[in-house]
PDB file of C-alpha atoms in Angstrom:
ATOM      1  CA  ASP A   1       6.590  -1.520 -21.990  1.00 64.00           C
ATOM      2  CA  ALA A   2       2.823  -1.377 -21.910  1.00 81.00           C
ATOM      3  CA  GLY A   3       2.719   0.335 -18.546  1.00 94.00           C
ATOM      4  CA  VAL A   4       0.471  -0.551 -15.735  1.00 97.00           C
ATOM      5  CA  ILE A   5      -2.715  -2.208 -17.123  1.00 97.00           C
ATOM      6  CA  GLN A   6      -6.017  -2.069 -15.357  1.00 98.00           C
ATOM      7  CA  SER A   7      -9.278  -3.698 -16.197  1.00 97.00           C
ATOM      8  CA  PRO A   8     -12.162  -3.018 -16.648  1.00 97.00           C
ATOM      9  CA  ARG A   9     -11.871   0.677 -17.616  1.00 97.00           C
ATOM     10  CA  HIS A  10     -15.477   1.215 -16.728  1.00 97.00           C
ATOM     11  CA  GLU A  11     -17.832  -0.684 -14.368  1.00 97.00           C
ATOM     12  CA  VAL A  12     -21.460   0.085 -13.642  1.00 98.00           C
ATOM     13  CA  THR A  13     -23.013  -2.227 -11.072  1.00 97.00           C
ATOM     14  CA  GLU A  14     -25.950  -2.244  -8.629  1.00 97.00           C
ATOM     15  CA  MET A  15     -25.701  -1.824  -4.979  1.00 97.00           C
ATOM     16  CA  GLY A  16     -24.970  -5.046  -3.279  1.00 97.00           C
ATOM     17  CA  GLN A  17     -23.116  -6.659  -6.097  1.00 97.00           C
ATOM     18  CA  GLU A  18     -19.486  -7.871  -5.960  1.00 97.00           C
ATOM     19  CA  VAL A  19     -17.021  -5.837  -7.853  1.00 98.00           C
ATOM     20  CA  THR A  20     -13.487  -6.998  -8.861  1.00 98.00           C
ATOM     21  CA  LEU A  21     -10.899  -4.663 -10.188  1.00 98.00           C
ATOM     22  CA  ARG A  22      -7.688  -5.963 -11.813  1.00 98.00           C
ATOM     23  CA  CYS A  23      -4.232  -4.682 -12.217  1.00 98.00           C
ATOM     24  CA  LYS A  24      -1.045  -5.824 -14.014  1.00 98.00           C
ATOM     25  CA  PRO A  25       2.042  -3.822 -12.732  1.00 97.00           C
ATOM     26  CA  ILE A  26       5.016  -3.078 -14.815  1.00 96.00           C
ATOM     27  CA  SER A  27       7.324  -5.966 -15.207  1.00 94.00           C
ATOM     28  CA  GLY A  28      10.119  -5.871 -12.656  1.00 92.00           C
ATOM     29  CA  HIS A  29       8.468  -3.542 -10.316  1.00 92.00           C
ATOM     30  CA  ASN A  30       8.500  -4.541  -6.656  1.00 90.00           C
ATOM     31  CA  SER A  31       5.763  -2.451  -5.200  1.00 91.00           C
ATOM     32  CA  LEU A  32       2.026  -2.082  -6.075  1.00 94.00           C
ATOM     33  CA  PHE A  33      -0.429   0.481  -4.909  1.00 94.00           C
ATOM     34  CA  TRP A  34      -4.206   0.764  -5.004  1.00 97.00           C
ATOM     35  CA  TYR A  35      -5.699   4.272  -4.848  1.00 96.00           C
ATOM     36  CA  ARG A  36      -9.138   5.681  -4.956  1.00 97.00           C
ATOM     37  CA  GLN A  37      -9.884   9.149  -6.380  1.00 95.00           C
ATOM     38  CA  THR A  38     -12.879  11.293  -5.807  1.00 93.00           C
ATOM     39  CA  MET A  39     -13.599  15.056  -6.194  1.00 86.00           C
ATOM     40  CA  MET A  40     -14.124  15.450  -2.479  1.00 85.00           C
ATOM     41  CA  ARG A  41     -11.150  13.488  -1.052  1.00 86.00           C
ATOM     42  CA  GLY A  42      -8.595  13.461  -3.953  1.00 88.00           C
ATOM     43  CA  LEU A  43      -6.279  10.595  -4.316  1.00 92.00           C
ATOM     44  CA  GLU A  44      -6.314   8.171  -1.309  1.00 92.00           C
ATOM     45  CA  LEU A  45      -4.005   5.204  -0.823  1.00 92.00           C
ATOM     46  CA  LEU A  46      -5.990   2.092   0.026  1.00 95.00           C
ATOM     47  CA  ILE A  47      -3.288  -0.578   0.232  1.00 94.00           C
ATOM     48  CA  TYR A  48       0.273  -1.266  -0.981  1.00 90.00           C
ATOM     49  CA  PHE A  49       2.190  -4.380  -1.563  1.00 92.00           C
ATOM     50  CA  ASN A  50       5.883  -4.974  -1.579  1.00 90.00           C
ATOM     51  CA  ASN A  51       7.124  -8.189  -3.227  1.00 91.00           C
ATOM     52  CA  ASN A  52       3.549  -9.439  -3.309  1.00 93.00           C
ATOM     53  CA  VAL A  53       3.128  -8.924   0.512  1.00 93.00           C
ATOM     54  CA  PRO A  54       0.582  -6.447   1.899  1.00 93.00           C
ATOM     55  CA  ILE A  55       2.513  -3.911   3.799  1.00 88.00           C
ATOM     56  CA  ASP A  56      -0.093  -1.243   4.786  1.00 87.00           C
ATOM     57  CA  ASP A  57      -3.759  -1.621   4.356  1.00 90.00           C
ATOM     58  CA  SER A  58      -4.796   1.186   6.756  1.00 88.00           C
ATOM     59  CA  GLY A  59      -6.404   3.042   3.962  1.00 90.00           C
ATOM     60  CA  MET A  60      -8.902   0.302   3.122  1.00 93.00           C
ATOM     61  CA  PRO A  61     -12.163   1.838   4.178  1.00 86.00           C
ATOM     62  CA  GLU A  62     -14.071  -1.130   5.395  1.00 84.00           C
ATOM     63  CA  ASP A  63     -14.160  -4.955   5.640  1.00 90.00           C
ATOM     64  CA  ARG A  64     -16.187  -4.880   2.392  1.00 95.00           C
ATOM     65  CA  PHE A  65     -12.820  -4.096   0.573  1.00 97.00           C
ATOM     66  CA  SER A  66     -10.160  -6.591   0.163  1.00 97.00           C
ATOM     67  CA  ALA A  67      -7.056  -6.892  -2.046  1.00 97.00           C
ATOM     68  CA  LYS A  68      -4.753  -9.721  -3.158  1.00 97.00           C
ATOM     69  CA  MET A  69      -1.570 -10.013  -5.020  1.00 97.00           C
ATOM     70  CA  PRO A  70      -1.036 -13.759  -5.769  1.00 96.00           C
ATOM     71  CA  ASN A  71       2.094 -13.177  -7.890  1.00 95.00           C
ATOM     72  CA  ALA A  72       4.312 -10.411  -9.089  1.00 94.00           C
ATOM     73  CA  SER A  73       2.305  -9.725 -12.215  1.00 95.00           C
ATOM     74  CA  PHE A  74      -1.370  -9.535 -10.963  1.00 96.00           C
ATOM     75  CA  SER A  75      -3.366  -7.956  -8.215  1.00 98.00           C
ATOM     76  CA  THR A  76      -7.129  -7.566  -7.545  1.00 98.00           C
ATOM     77  CA  LEU A  77      -9.146  -5.203  -5.480  1.00 98.00           C
ATOM     78  CA  LYS A  78     -12.571  -6.635  -4.515  1.00 98.00           C
ATOM     79  CA  ILE A  79     -15.528  -4.819  -3.097  1.00 97.00           C
ATOM     80  CA  GLN A  80     -18.326  -7.004  -1.593  1.00 96.00           C
ATOM     81  CA  PRO A  81     -20.928  -5.837  -1.278  1.00 96.00           C
ATOM     82  CA  SER A  82     -20.750  -2.593  -3.177  1.00 96.00           C
ATOM     83  CA  GLU A  83     -22.435   0.605  -2.145  1.00 96.00           C
ATOM     84  CA  PRO A  84     -23.093   3.797  -4.002  1.00 97.00           C
ATOM     85  CA  ARG A  85     -20.437   5.647  -1.918  1.00 95.00           C
ATOM     86  CA  ASP A  86     -17.899   3.410  -3.411  1.00 96.00           C
ATOM     87  CA  SER A  87     -18.357   5.187  -6.695  1.00 97.00           C
ATOM     88  CA  ALA A  88     -14.932   6.580  -7.703  1.00 97.00           C
ATOM     89  CA  VAL A  89     -11.929   6.196 -10.001  1.00 98.00           C
ATOM     90  CA  TYR A  90      -9.671   3.342  -8.724  1.00 98.00           C
ATOM     91  CA  PHE A  91      -5.985   3.527  -9.706  1.00 98.00           C
ATOM     92  CA  CYS A  92      -3.356   0.939  -9.545  1.00 97.00           C
ATOM     93  CA  ALA A  93       0.274   2.113  -9.575  1.00 95.00           C
ATOM     94  CA  SER A  94       3.566   0.294  -9.427  1.00 94.00           C
ATOM     95  CA  SER A  95       7.078   1.404  -8.366  1.00 90.00           C
ATOM     96  CA  PRO A  96      10.466  -0.100  -9.126  1.00 87.00           C
ATOM     97  CA  ARG A  97      11.655  -0.376  -5.567  1.00 75.00           C
ATOM     98  CA  GLY A  98      10.451  -0.790  -2.049  1.00 62.00           C
ATOM     99  CA  GLY A  99       7.337   1.263  -1.633  1.00 53.00           C
ATOM    100  CA  THR A 100       8.320   3.695   1.171  1.00 56.00           C
ATOM    101  CA  SER A 101      11.891   4.830   0.610  1.00 57.00           C
ATOM    102  CA  GLY A 102      10.387   8.159  -0.332  1.00 56.00           C
ATOM    103  CA  VAL A 103      12.157   8.761  -3.526  1.00 63.00           C
ATOM    104  CA  GLU A 104      10.618   6.154  -5.781  1.00 75.00           C
ATOM    105  CA  THR A 105       8.387   7.332  -8.700  1.00 84.00           C
ATOM    106  CA  GLN A 106       5.015   5.657  -8.942  1.00 90.00           C
ATOM    107  CA  TYR A 107       3.698   4.781 -12.242  1.00 93.00           C
ATOM    108  CA  PHE A 108      -0.084   4.916 -12.536  1.00 96.00           C
ATOM    109  CA  GLY A 109      -2.511   2.883 -14.646  1.00 97.00           C
ATOM    110  CA  PRO A 110      -5.384   4.370 -16.580  1.00 96.00           C
ATOM    111  CA  GLY A 111      -7.843   3.631 -13.691  1.00 97.00           C
ATOM    112  CA  THR A 112     -11.262   1.952 -13.456  1.00 98.00           C
ATOM    113  CA  ARG A 113     -14.250   4.310 -13.231  1.00 97.00           C
ATOM    114  CA  LEU A 114     -16.674   2.472 -10.938  1.00 98.00           C
ATOM    115  CA  LEU A 115     -20.314   3.666 -10.634  1.00 98.00           C
ATOM    116  CA  VAL A 116     -22.457   1.824  -8.093  1.00 97.00           C
ATOM    117  CA  LEU A 117     -26.229   2.539  -8.582  1.00 97.00           C
TER     118      LEU A 117
ATOM    119  CA  SER B   1      -1.771  13.920  10.333  1.00 65.00           C
ATOM    120  CA  GLN B   2      -0.143  15.846   7.490  1.00 70.00           C
ATOM    121  CA  LYS B   3      -2.426  18.172   5.585  1.00 79.00           C
ATOM    122  CA  ILE B   4      -1.609  19.293   2.120  1.00 86.00           C
ATOM    123  CA  GLU B   5      -3.298  22.277   0.369  1.00 87.00           C
ATOM    124  CA  GLN B   6      -2.880  23.251  -3.231  1.00 88.00           C
ATOM    125  CA  ASN B   7      -3.651  26.895  -3.648  1.00 74.00           C
ATOM    126  CA  SER B   8      -6.647  26.838  -5.826  1.00 72.00           C
ATOM    127  CA  GLU B   9      -8.872  24.191  -7.475  1.00 80.00           C
ATOM    128  CA  ALA B  10      -8.540  26.008 -10.866  1.00 90.00           C
ATOM    129  CA  LEU B  11      -6.092  28.396 -12.444  1.00 92.00           C
ATOM    130  CA  ASN B  12      -6.324  30.145 -15.833  1.00 95.00           C
ATOM    131  CA  ILE B  13      -3.215  31.548 -17.467  1.00 95.00           C
ATOM    132  CA  GLN B  14      -2.644  33.174 -20.747  1.00 97.00           C
ATOM    133  CA  GLU B  15      -0.475  31.352 -23.219  1.00 97.00           C
ATOM    134  CA  GLY B  16       3.190  32.366 -23.148  1.00 97.00           C
ATOM    135  CA  LYS B  17       2.994  33.410 -19.476  1.00 97.00           C
ATOM    136  CA  THR B  18       4.392  31.626 -16.465  1.00 97.00           C
ATOM    137  CA  ALA B  19       2.039  29.482 -14.545  1.00 96.00           C
ATOM    138  CA  THR B  20       2.740  29.130 -10.813  1.00 96.00           C
ATOM    139  CA  LEU B  21       1.092  26.498  -8.624  1.00 96.00           C
ATOM    140  CA  THR B  22       1.432  26.360  -4.822  1.00 96.00           C
ATOM    141  CA  CYS B  23       1.506  23.323  -2.486  1.00 94.00           C
ATOM    142  CA  ASN B  24       1.380  24.113   1.238  1.00 93.00           C
ATOM    143  CA  TYR B  25       1.712  21.501   3.988  1.00 90.00           C
ATOM    144  CA  THR B  26       1.263  21.519   7.678  1.00 85.00           C
ATOM    145  CA  ASN B  27       3.222  19.828  10.461  1.00 76.00           C
ATOM    146  CA  TYR B  28       6.682  18.560   9.871  1.00 77.00           C
ATOM    147  CA  SER B  29       8.526  18.971   6.629  1.00 78.00           C
ATOM    148  CA  PRO B  30       8.605  16.002   4.305  1.00 80.00           C
ATOM    149  CA  ALA B  31      11.859  14.483   3.198  1.00 80.00           C
ATOM    150  CA  TYR B  32      10.724  14.505  -0.449  1.00 87.00           C
ATOM    151  CA  LEU B  33       8.129  16.407  -2.503  1.00 90.00           C
ATOM    152  CA  GLN B  34       6.868  15.151  -5.883  1.00 92.00           C
ATOM    153  CA  TRP B  35       4.725  16.789  -8.578  1.00 95.00           C
ATOM    154  CA  TYR B  36       2.465  14.833 -10.970  1.00 96.00           C
ATOM    155  CA  ARG B  37       0.439  15.748 -13.889  1.00 97.00           C
ATOM    156  CA  GLN B  38      -2.917  14.216 -14.532  1.00 97.00           C
ATOM    157  CA  ASP B  39      -4.951  14.492 -17.700  1.00 97.00           C
ATOM    158  CA  PRO B  40      -8.721  13.801 -17.906  1.00 94.00           C
ATOM    159  CA  GLY B  41      -9.402  10.045 -17.886  1.00 92.00           C
ATOM    160  CA  ARG B  42      -5.824   9.144 -17.169  1.00 95.00           C
ATOM    161  CA  GLY B  43      -3.654   8.261 -14.221  1.00 96.00           C
ATOM    162  CA  PRO B  44      -1.186  10.788 -12.709  1.00 97.00           C
ATOM    163  CA  VAL B  45       2.317  10.953 -14.478  1.00 96.00           C
ATOM    164  CA  PHE B  46       5.370  11.811 -12.422  1.00 94.00           C
ATOM    165  CA  LEU B  47       7.085  15.069 -13.280  1.00 96.00           C
ATOM    166  CA  LEU B  48       9.692  16.133 -10.667  1.00 94.00           C
ATOM    167  CA  LEU B  49      10.999  15.103  -7.244  1.00 92.00           C
ATOM    168  CA  ILE B  50      12.704  17.598  -4.919  1.00 92.00           C
ATOM    169  CA  ARG B  51      14.478  16.780  -1.654  1.00 89.00           C
ATOM    170  CA  GLU B  52      14.213  18.780   1.480  1.00 86.00           C
ATOM    171  CA  ASN B  53      17.853  19.769   1.217  1.00 87.00           C
ATOM    172  CA  GLU B  54      17.290  21.069  -2.332  1.00 90.00           C
ATOM    173  CA  LYS B  55      16.043  24.619  -2.895  1.00 88.00           C
ATOM    174  CA  GLU B  56      15.237  24.326  -6.623  1.00 95.00           C
ATOM    175  CA  LYS B  57      14.894  21.633  -9.376  1.00 95.00           C
ATOM    176  CA  ARG B  58      14.473  22.273 -13.062  1.00 95.00           C
ATOM    177  CA  LYS B  59      13.425  20.188 -16.031  1.00 94.00           C
ATOM    178  CA  GLU B  60      12.963  21.857 -19.349  1.00 95.00           C
ATOM    179  CA  ARG B  61      10.341  24.547 -18.801  1.00 97.00           C
ATOM    180  CA  LEU B  62       9.353  23.189 -15.377  1.00 97.00           C
ATOM    181  CA  LYS B  63      10.780  24.480 -12.138  1.00 97.00           C
ATOM    182  CA  VAL B  64      10.060  23.403  -8.564  1.00 97.00           C
ATOM    183  CA  THR B  65      11.105  25.144  -5.429  1.00 95.00           C
ATOM    184  CA  PHE B  66      10.928  23.863  -1.877  1.00 92.00           C
ATOM    185  CA  ASP B  67      10.879  26.209   1.166  1.00 90.00           C
ATOM    186  CA  THR B  68      10.818  24.277   4.395  1.00 87.00           C
ATOM    187  CA  THR B  69      10.593  27.564   6.385  1.00 89.00           C
ATOM    188  CA  LEU B  70       7.362  28.419   4.658  1.00 90.00           C
ATOM    189  CA  LYS B  71       6.337  24.831   4.408  1.00 90.00           C
ATOM    190  CA  GLN B  72       5.626  25.388   0.717  1.00 92.00           C
ATOM    191  CA  SER B  73       6.570  24.194  -2.756  1.00 93.00           C
ATOM    192  CA  LEU B  74       6.031  26.304  -5.898  1.00 95.00           C
ATOM    193  CA  PHE B  75       5.731  24.691  -9.291  1.00 97.00           C
ATOM    194  CA  HIS B  76       6.305  26.881 -12.215  1.00 97.00           C
ATOM    195  CA  ILE B  77       5.749  26.327 -16.020  1.00 97.00           C
ATOM    196  CA  THR B  78       7.411  28.912 -18.104  1.00 97.00           C
ATOM    197  CA  ALA B  79       6.332  29.880 -21.524  1.00 97.00           C
ATOM    198  CA  SER B  80       3.119  28.001 -21.014  1.00 97.00           C
ATOM    199  CA  GLN B  81       1.295  26.340 -23.773  1.00 97.00           C
ATOM    200  CA  PRO B  82      -2.369  25.073 -24.157  1.00 97.00           C
ATOM    201  CA  ALA B  83      -0.810  21.472 -24.116  1.00 97.00           C
ATOM    202  CA  ASP B  84       0.261  22.254 -20.494  1.00 98.00           C
ATOM    203  CA  SER B  85      -3.508  22.244 -19.450  1.00 98.00           C
ATOM    204  CA  ALA B  86      -4.074  19.545 -16.968  1.00 97.00           C
ATOM    205  CA  THR B  87      -4.410  18.937 -13.259  1.00 96.00           C
ATOM    206  CA  TYR B  88      -1.238  19.057 -11.267  1.00 97.00           C
ATOM    207  CA  LEU B  89      -0.881  17.190  -8.085  1.00 96.00           C
ATOM    208  CA  CYS B  90       1.810  17.585  -5.353  1.00 94.00           C
ATOM    209  CA  ALA B  91       2.639  14.751  -3.148  1.00 92.00           C
ATOM    210  CA  LEU B  92       4.715  14.541   0.030  1.00 89.00           C
ATOM    211  CA  SER B  93       6.749  11.488   1.191  1.00 82.00           C
ATOM    212  CA  TYR B  94       8.959  10.479   4.172  1.00 77.00           C
ATOM    213  CA  PRO B  95      11.194   7.598   4.396  1.00 72.00           C
ATOM    214  CA  GLY B  96       9.240   4.639   5.720  1.00 70.00           C
ATOM    215  CA  GLU B  97       5.856   6.285   5.023  1.00 73.00           C
ATOM    216  CA  LYS B  98       3.466   6.298   2.159  1.00 77.00           C
ATOM    217  CA  LEU B  99       3.089   9.005  -0.418  1.00 83.00           C
ATOM    218  CA  THR B 100       0.329  11.579   0.455  1.00 87.00           C
ATOM    219  CA  PHE B 101      -1.135  13.491  -2.459  1.00 91.00           C
ATOM    220  CA  GLY B 102      -2.824  16.920  -2.494  1.00 91.00           C
ATOM    221  CA  THR B 103      -6.183  17.366  -4.262  1.00 89.00           C
ATOM    222  CA  GLY B 104      -4.640  19.090  -7.159  1.00 93.00           C
ATOM    223  CA  THR B 105      -4.956  22.307  -9.191  1.00 94.00           C
ATOM    224  CA  ARG B 106      -6.692  22.285 -12.551  1.00 95.00           C
ATOM    225  CA  LEU B 107      -4.577  24.463 -14.866  1.00 96.00           C
ATOM    226  CA  THR B 108      -5.986  25.956 -18.101  1.00 97.00           C
ATOM    227  CA  ILE B 109      -3.695  27.757 -20.485  1.00 97.00           C
ATOM    228  CA  ILE B 110      -5.744  30.141 -22.647  1.00 96.00           C
ATOM    229  CA  PRO B 111      -4.599  30.576 -26.343  1.00 94.00           C
TER     230      PRO B 111
END
């Protein structure tokens, strides 16, 4: 299995531009998570989906952030307009079962390193 | 809200010694506690999960303990090797709630 796939791996953009991050979860996994990691705040959950339905988006920082999962094999995280404070590493993770039973392991992708100038 | 503290940002250990990392939490005890390893430029990788009714869990050179009285988990790597150098994250979870991660401890094993 190729694991969780994310693209792009690196993104440099200018403030105000739209940024779209992409994720392909592990086949057969029911849950998908988007995280943001910074030195100051560590790993923060932004949103998670179960069976393609958004369950908890309380971690999404602002209306500038939006996420979709149109099917079981693809999800996007969009930032519009982007700001310098959005600079971080964004991870996508997937899990075999429902996202909040507590015991499921999460499998992380390699991350997208975003720099907003 | 739950607060998670990992004892130090960085820890240096001599090769062959046991490395011990600490994860402390406030408020109520989690049902499950997980440990992940993260290498530079990569996503976290799951290592071990321990339940609140378990005192200890082992996997090869790794050992995790869970003390709900002290609200603490200890993560041990015995006979440490330079290849064990990485950032280690603890994460707490409760049924019906999302996984919450600590900020991590960067471990360096010195040859």
